[in-house]
Amino acid sequence: MANIILVGAQWGDEGKGKIIDVLTEGADIVVRTQGGNNAGHTVFLGPKKYVLHLIPSGILRPGKQCVIGNGVVVDPLGLVQEIDGLLKLGIKVSPKNLILSETAHVVFPYHRELDGAREVAKGKNKIGTTKRGIGPTYGDKAARVGLRMIDLIHPARFAEKLKARIAENNAVLKAMGAKPLSFAKVHAAYRAAGDRLKPFVANTVVLLHESSRRKANILFEGAQGTFLDIDHGTYPFVTSSNTTSGGACTGSGVPPNRMDRVVGVMKAYTTRVGEGPLPTENAEVADLLHAMGREFGATTGRARRCGWFDSVATRHATMVNGIDELAITNVDGLDTLDTIKVCVAYRVGAKKYDYVPNDIETLAQCQPVYVEFPGWKTDTTRARKWNDLPAKARSYLKAIAELTGAKLTIASVGPARAQTIFL
Ligand code: IMP
């Protein structure tokens, strides 16, 4: 299988959890490299539904090693809760199959408080964050005042650093009208989580290189999506990490020349949670999908905004990620439509764009230029082979892959592992 980077080609929630789970079959190691518990990867195994936030979904398959890399921001209390939740469901989680980077930064309650307070202060310009403290944690990392897992598991060092951080953040929180935090309470809870997580903490860079030398197959599982990338997304309506393929290298310590291919995951239509421009947003598509009980967030339960497939965006994603192969998910979400629209360009007045403009104000004015495809009006959820799909569905999928500029290799027609068509 080689070393594969998997990324979301849209605004997150592309159905990556399921594709990662399917690709994990051929992997020895699965690595998370960015983001935190703002992510929510849903995997269905038979009648059971698992929502993973920090732990790679490889944990659900026996014999796979899972790594939380240096680029991830870890809420230790959330991680302990996730481990306990999996153990309760009968999934084995131990330092044998889960390894946590000692240089991953730690999310604290003041990060979450600040995340919430900044959103309130922004008012109608709010980002619509998951309020998991992700932005402030990466902010501290860049400002070189963050605490890392290595600090958390060294009690004396941890207490000293935390005291200083709480003092500074309490002053900021008070100024923003939020409640200050008690050092004693935060310290006690975090030290308990630190003791619990200590056996999982290791030098993951060395581990990944040793595994790579032994020719292990590594899957780098992306969280969020291309247009939530801090550099390449619709800034400031983005998350605070590099969600594009380069983030897999910096967030793991595995260099670009050890990567073999990039798989992009995209839905057969478009969705987004949170604020920010979404050129193909469409009420008819949203009503249809919500009425089917689809498109509610795995982490926050928020109804996702929905729209037609946007090939300007996915073509851009191919460019910045170097996508070689495509997995198209949620094909069955379009099963009932008479006509399906695909955006092939944007227009602002007389100017036409075939790429995503960097200026957020220009992007907000972009009007989609659509081409129409006939709907297949057939239930696709029982298709298991490419030729089981209706001809019109095959034409649609081939067309959106071609517009995106990469090779279509997987089509998914439902949440179950069996509902996966390999081309
Ligand atoms: P944050 O990552 O919580 O700071 O949120 C920033 C933006 O990214 C918001 O629009 C969120 O809705 C979005 N976001 C963060 N994580 C995910 C995800 O896993 N899927 C989809 N959107 C996400």
XYZ file of C-alpha atoms and ligand atoms in Angstrom:
446
model
C 0.000 0.000 0.000
C 2.919 2.418 0.669
C 2.636 5.730 2.544
C -0.628 7.505 1.820
C -1.772 10.968 2.841
C -5.544 11.303 2.994
C -7.035 14.789 2.902
C -10.461 16.381 2.706
C -10.885 18.221 -0.609
C -13.718 20.492 0.568
C -14.713 22.160 3.881
C -14.376 19.101 6.126
C -16.929 16.360 6.850
C -16.229 14.722 3.473
C -16.744 11.251 4.922
C -13.030 10.775 5.562
C -13.648 8.548 8.611
C -15.173 5.825 6.508
C -12.551 5.991 3.727
C -9.749 5.976 6.318
C -11.337 2.919 7.887
C -11.478 1.178 4.496
C -7.866 2.108 3.592
C -6.633 1.107 7.054
C -7.057 -2.514 6.007
C -3.831 -2.154 3.961
C -1.986 -0.015 6.530
C 0.221 -0.980 9.462
C 0.173 2.436 11.105
C -2.429 5.220 11.052
C -1.315 8.730 12.058
C -3.233 11.884 12.971
C -1.060 14.906 12.206
C -3.105 18.068 12.848
C -6.208 19.473 14.496
C -7.620 18.292 17.777
C -10.947 17.157 19.116
C -12.673 19.662 16.847
C -12.685 16.724 14.398
C -15.308 14.033 14.494
C -14.812 10.927 12.396
C -17.853 8.681 12.266
C -17.377 5.003 11.503
C -20.146 2.391 11.361
C -19.213 -1.212 12.136
C -22.296 -3.366 11.753
C -24.966 -1.878 14.010
C -22.398 0.062 16.081
C -21.560 3.706 15.450
C -18.229 5.128 16.634
C -17.398 8.817 16.669
C -13.673 9.424 17.091
C -12.313 12.873 17.848
C -8.595 12.462 18.525
C -7.796 8.783 18.187
C -7.157 7.594 14.611
C -9.967 5.368 13.369
C -7.380 2.622 12.803
C -7.970 1.794 16.474
C -11.099 -0.085 15.420
C -9.077 -2.669 13.497
C -7.049 -5.181 15.508
C -3.299 -5.228 14.873
C -2.983 -1.623 13.686
C -0.777 0.889 15.420
C -2.253 4.380 15.882
C -0.189 7.500 16.351
C -1.234 10.974 17.484
C 1.521 13.073 15.942
C 3.353 16.206 17.060
C 1.101 18.463 14.954
C -2.050 17.534 16.867
C -3.358 19.580 19.818
C -4.487 17.271 22.590
C -7.151 17.857 25.219
C -5.922 15.240 27.737
C -9.260 14.993 29.556
C -11.045 14.500 26.235
C -8.504 11.866 25.203
C -8.908 9.898 28.441
C -12.682 10.032 27.961
C -12.319 8.782 24.383
C -10.044 5.907 25.450
C -12.502 4.911 28.207
C -15.439 5.119 25.791
C -13.701 2.742 23.367
C -12.699 0.339 26.172
C -16.323 0.245 27.306
C -17.348 -0.730 23.779
C -14.879 -3.607 23.851
C -12.218 -1.977 21.639
C -8.643 -2.666 22.788
C -6.699 0.537 23.496
C -3.268 0.309 25.097
C 0.239 1.749 24.618
C 0.726 -1.160 22.189
C -1.732 0.266 19.666
C -1.925 3.964 20.609
C 1.145 6.215 20.823
C 0.997 9.894 21.613
C 3.701 12.395 20.629
C 5.570 13.969 23.508
C 5.712 17.237 21.567
C 1.961 17.500 20.853
C 0.608 20.684 22.428
C -1.944 20.526 25.225
C -5.372 22.206 25.146
C -6.331 23.851 28.477
C -9.645 25.198 29.775
C -8.383 28.775 29.245
C -8.032 27.975 25.540
C -11.655 26.875 25.399
C -12.804 29.900 27.418
C -10.867 32.250 25.134
C -12.216 30.512 22.036
C -15.776 31.126 23.289
C -15.123 34.691 24.499
C -13.499 35.707 21.201
C -16.465 34.354 19.279
C -18.845 36.402 21.446
C -16.661 39.491 20.963
C -16.698 39.006 17.181
C -20.524 39.111 17.161
C -21.895 38.730 13.637
C -18.358 38.216 12.307
C -17.850 35.079 14.396
C -16.047 32.110 12.813
C -18.457 29.494 14.121
C -15.721 27.471 15.821
C -16.316 24.169 17.607
C -15.317 25.978 20.856
C -12.790 23.242 21.626
C -10.004 25.801 22.187
C -8.188 24.878 18.973
C -7.294 28.400 17.765
C -5.937 29.655 21.116
C -3.881 26.449 21.579
C -2.188 26.788 18.184
C -1.826 30.506 18.975
C 0.156 29.662 22.128
C 2.235 27.147 20.158
C 3.195 29.823 17.606
C 3.821 32.351 20.412
C 6.078 29.752 22.097
C 4.185 29.787 25.365
C 2.338 26.464 24.941
C 2.702 23.378 27.133
C 3.365 20.023 25.526
C 2.636 16.432 26.512
C 6.234 16.128 27.727
C 5.492 18.929 30.237
C 2.223 17.353 31.354
C 3.940 14.112 32.371
C 6.661 15.869 34.411
C 4.804 17.012 37.578
C 7.179 19.698 38.930
C 7.796 21.355 35.577
C 4.084 21.153 34.752
C 2.928 22.889 37.960
C 5.341 25.776 37.485
C 4.477 26.380 33.838
C 0.734 25.998 34.370
C 0.736 28.499 37.240
C 2.287 31.142 34.980
C -0.087 30.395 32.104
C -3.183 30.530 34.306
C -2.102 33.851 35.835
C -1.651 35.427 32.392
C -4.825 33.948 30.922
C -6.979 34.841 33.932
C -6.077 38.492 33.387
C -7.153 38.214 29.738
C -10.328 36.303 30.612
C -11.299 38.885 33.234
C -10.751 41.706 30.741
C -13.039 39.887 28.295
C -15.753 39.468 30.907
C -15.210 35.705 31.276
C -14.718 33.782 34.531
C -11.125 33.235 35.775
C -9.908 29.667 36.351
C -8.738 27.979 39.538
C -5.142 26.746 39.245
C -5.768 24.007 41.828
C -8.744 22.559 39.962
C -7.138 22.614 36.524
C -3.886 21.249 37.931
C -5.555 18.331 39.721
C -7.619 17.278 36.703
C -4.702 17.587 34.265
C -2.216 15.794 36.502
C -4.655 12.881 36.827
C -5.032 12.766 33.035
C -1.228 13.089 32.684
C -0.648 10.043 34.889
C -3.201 8.089 32.902
C -1.676 9.075 29.536
C 2.010 8.769 30.502
C 2.389 5.167 29.253
C 1.120 6.265 25.825
C 3.580 9.171 25.424
C 6.668 8.580 23.246
C 8.961 10.022 20.591
C 6.661 9.370 17.628
C 9.096 10.813 15.058
C 11.699 8.150 15.856
C 9.002 5.469 16.001
C 7.644 6.418 12.557
C 11.120 6.470 11.005
C 12.005 3.078 12.462
C 8.717 1.672 11.180
C 9.312 3.249 7.799
C 12.741 1.598 7.587
C 10.998 -1.727 8.261
C 8.768 -0.906 5.236
C 5.616 -0.408 7.292
C 2.679 1.075 5.368
C 1.634 4.354 6.927
C -1.692 6.108 6.440
C -1.744 9.799 7.379
C -5.328 10.658 8.188
C -6.287 14.262 7.591
C -8.839 16.066 9.721
C -11.054 18.954 8.540
C -10.666 19.912 4.866
C -8.652 21.945 2.365
C -10.716 25.134 2.687
C -10.345 25.113 6.478
C -6.533 25.192 6.130
C -4.935 28.109 7.999
C -2.892 29.059 4.882
C -4.955 27.820 1.947
C -8.501 28.045 3.286
C -11.090 30.816 3.345
C -9.234 32.802 6.039
C -10.293 33.858 8.659
C -13.132 31.299 8.437
C -10.729 28.391 8.857
C -9.307 26.178 11.559
C -5.817 26.849 12.944
C -3.778 24.015 11.429
C -2.542 22.939 7.991
C -5.245 20.565 6.855
C -3.623 20.180 3.421
C -1.134 17.441 2.552
C 1.958 19.356 3.728
C 0.537 19.233 7.261
C 1.023 15.456 7.227
C 4.806 15.979 6.970
C 5.199 18.771 9.515
C 2.698 17.158 11.869
C 4.474 13.788 11.915
C 8.146 14.418 11.122
C 7.942 12.136 8.065
C 9.435 14.073 5.125
C 7.774 14.648 1.710
C 10.099 12.246 -0.115
C 8.778 9.365 2.028
C 5.200 9.970 0.891
C 3.905 7.900 -2.014
C 0.491 9.293 -2.858
C -2.257 11.651 -1.832
C -5.905 10.567 -1.714
C -8.508 13.335 -1.698
C -11.933 12.662 -0.238
C -14.919 14.700 -1.386
C -18.671 14.441 -1.189
C -20.760 14.218 -4.357
C -22.089 17.618 -3.245
C -20.746 20.344 -0.906
C -21.208 21.043 2.821
C -19.725 23.369 5.410
C -20.212 23.928 9.162
C -19.535 27.328 10.649
C -19.440 30.719 8.985
C -17.686 31.923 5.834
C -18.399 31.952 2.099
C -19.826 28.868 0.389
C -20.437 29.827 -3.245
C -22.718 26.900 -4.175
C -24.851 26.997 -0.994
C -28.420 26.081 -1.880
C -31.533 25.823 0.285
C -33.120 23.105 -1.863
C -30.090 20.823 -1.455
C -29.937 21.557 2.304
C -33.658 20.835 2.808
C -33.393 17.586 0.865
C -30.367 16.290 2.815
C -31.606 17.430 6.238
C -35.008 15.829 5.586
C -33.115 12.564 4.930
C -31.559 12.992 8.422
C -28.148 13.672 6.873
C -25.597 16.436 7.354
C -25.606 17.091 11.050
C -22.137 17.602 12.627
C -20.476 14.656 14.432
C -18.803 16.922 17.028
C -21.318 19.703 17.650
C -24.542 18.308 16.169
C -24.954 21.514 14.138
C -26.886 21.291 10.856
C -24.348 21.617 8.057
C -24.802 24.152 5.283
C -25.241 22.352 1.954
C -24.876 23.087 -1.747
C -24.115 21.743 -5.200
C -20.750 20.214 -6.056
C -18.147 22.936 -6.540
C -15.453 21.839 -8.978
C -13.653 25.202 -8.780
C -12.969 24.425 -5.127
C -12.038 20.766 -5.624
C -9.729 21.636 -8.559
C -7.987 24.084 -6.246
C -7.738 21.300 -3.656
C -6.039 19.033 -6.212
C -3.522 21.800 -6.856
C -2.530 22.564 -3.261
C -2.602 18.960 -2.010
C -1.233 17.193 -5.083
C -4.214 14.840 -5.053
C -3.513 11.707 -7.111
C -6.648 9.725 -6.364
C -10.200 10.581 -5.415
C -12.747 8.963 -3.166
C -16.257 10.349 -3.726
C -18.626 9.805 -0.819
C -22.343 10.252 -0.138
C -23.278 9.450 -3.755
C -26.601 8.102 -2.426
C -27.468 11.554 -1.022
C -28.319 12.616 -4.594
C -30.397 9.527 -5.467
C -33.778 11.296 -5.616
C -32.913 14.371 -7.673
C -34.254 15.042 -11.208
C -31.386 17.342 -12.101
C -27.991 17.831 -10.442
C -25.968 21.006 -10.791
C -22.176 21.281 -10.793
C -20.327 24.555 -10.453
C -17.612 24.889 -13.113
C -16.581 28.541 -12.626
C -17.391 31.611 -10.535
C -18.497 34.974 -11.799
C -18.276 38.399 -10.169
C -19.879 40.874 -12.589
C -18.104 40.366 -15.919
C -15.050 38.670 -14.371
C -14.856 34.893 -14.487
C -12.791 32.852 -12.006
C -11.635 29.266 -12.542
C -9.785 29.262 -9.223
C -10.757 30.231 -5.673
C -9.960 33.939 -5.141
C -7.911 34.685 -2.018
C -9.871 37.805 -1.111
C -12.673 36.605 1.137
C -14.835 39.578 0.108
C -14.481 38.664 -3.558
C -15.240 35.015 -2.768
C -18.386 36.077 -0.883
C -19.595 37.828 -4.061
C -18.864 34.879 -6.368
C -21.847 33.566 -8.287
C -21.546 29.960 -9.443
C -21.658 29.100 -13.141
C -23.439 25.747 -13.333
C -23.706 22.869 -15.775
C -26.552 20.409 -15.267
C -26.542 16.628 -15.164
C -29.610 14.383 -15.306
C -30.367 12.650 -11.994
C -30.382 8.828 -11.870
C -33.448 8.615 -9.594
C -32.450 5.135 -8.408
C -31.421 3.832 -4.982
C -27.649 3.329 -5.187
C -27.129 2.089 -1.617
C -27.083 -1.552 -2.715
C -24.482 -1.050 -5.476
C -21.275 -2.974 -4.737
C -19.504 -2.762 -8.098
C -18.970 0.152 -10.477
C -21.329 -1.401 -13.035
C -24.067 -1.783 -10.390
C -24.382 2.016 -10.426
C -26.873 3.561 -12.877
C -25.168 4.874 -16.051
C -26.192 8.444 -15.178
C -24.541 8.157 -11.745
C -21.363 6.819 -13.354
C -21.317 9.719 -15.843
C -21.813 12.220 -13.022
C -19.008 10.761 -10.896
C -16.603 10.527 -13.848
C -17.408 14.145 -14.771
C -16.797 15.584 -11.284
C -13.554 13.595 -10.933
C -12.390 14.894 -14.316
C -13.269 18.471 -13.390
C -11.375 17.999 -10.105
C -8.370 16.736 -12.044
C -7.594 13.427 -10.334
C -8.277 9.736 -10.833
C -11.485 8.358 -9.340
C -10.661 5.210 -7.353
C -13.416 4.886 -4.734
C -17.153 5.684 -4.712
C -19.090 5.328 -1.479
C -22.850 4.739 -1.414
C -23.487 4.487 2.326
C -21.814 4.410 5.715
C -21.081 0.649 5.881
C -17.724 -0.821 4.856
C -19.538 -2.969 2.274
C -21.037 0.113 0.617
C -17.703 0.963 -0.991
C -17.033 0.612 -4.707
C -13.410 0.312 -5.849
C -12.659 1.248 -9.433
P -12.204 25.382 15.124
O -11.362 24.381 14.420
O -13.027 24.824 16.236
O -11.419 26.592 15.517
O -13.295 25.938 14.072
C -12.937 26.718 12.934
C -13.804 26.365 11.740
O -13.501 25.053 11.305
C -15.315 26.381 12.042
O -15.991 26.798 10.870
C -15.623 24.924 12.300
O -16.971 24.605 12.049
C -14.682 24.260 11.296
N -14.298 22.897 11.687
C -13.427 22.525 12.635
N -13.312 21.193 12.689
C -14.124 20.702 11.745
C -14.412 19.383 11.288
O -13.878 18.367 11.758
N -15.300 19.289 10.255
C -15.863 20.378 9.691
N -15.621 21.622 10.072
C -14.749 21.793 11.091
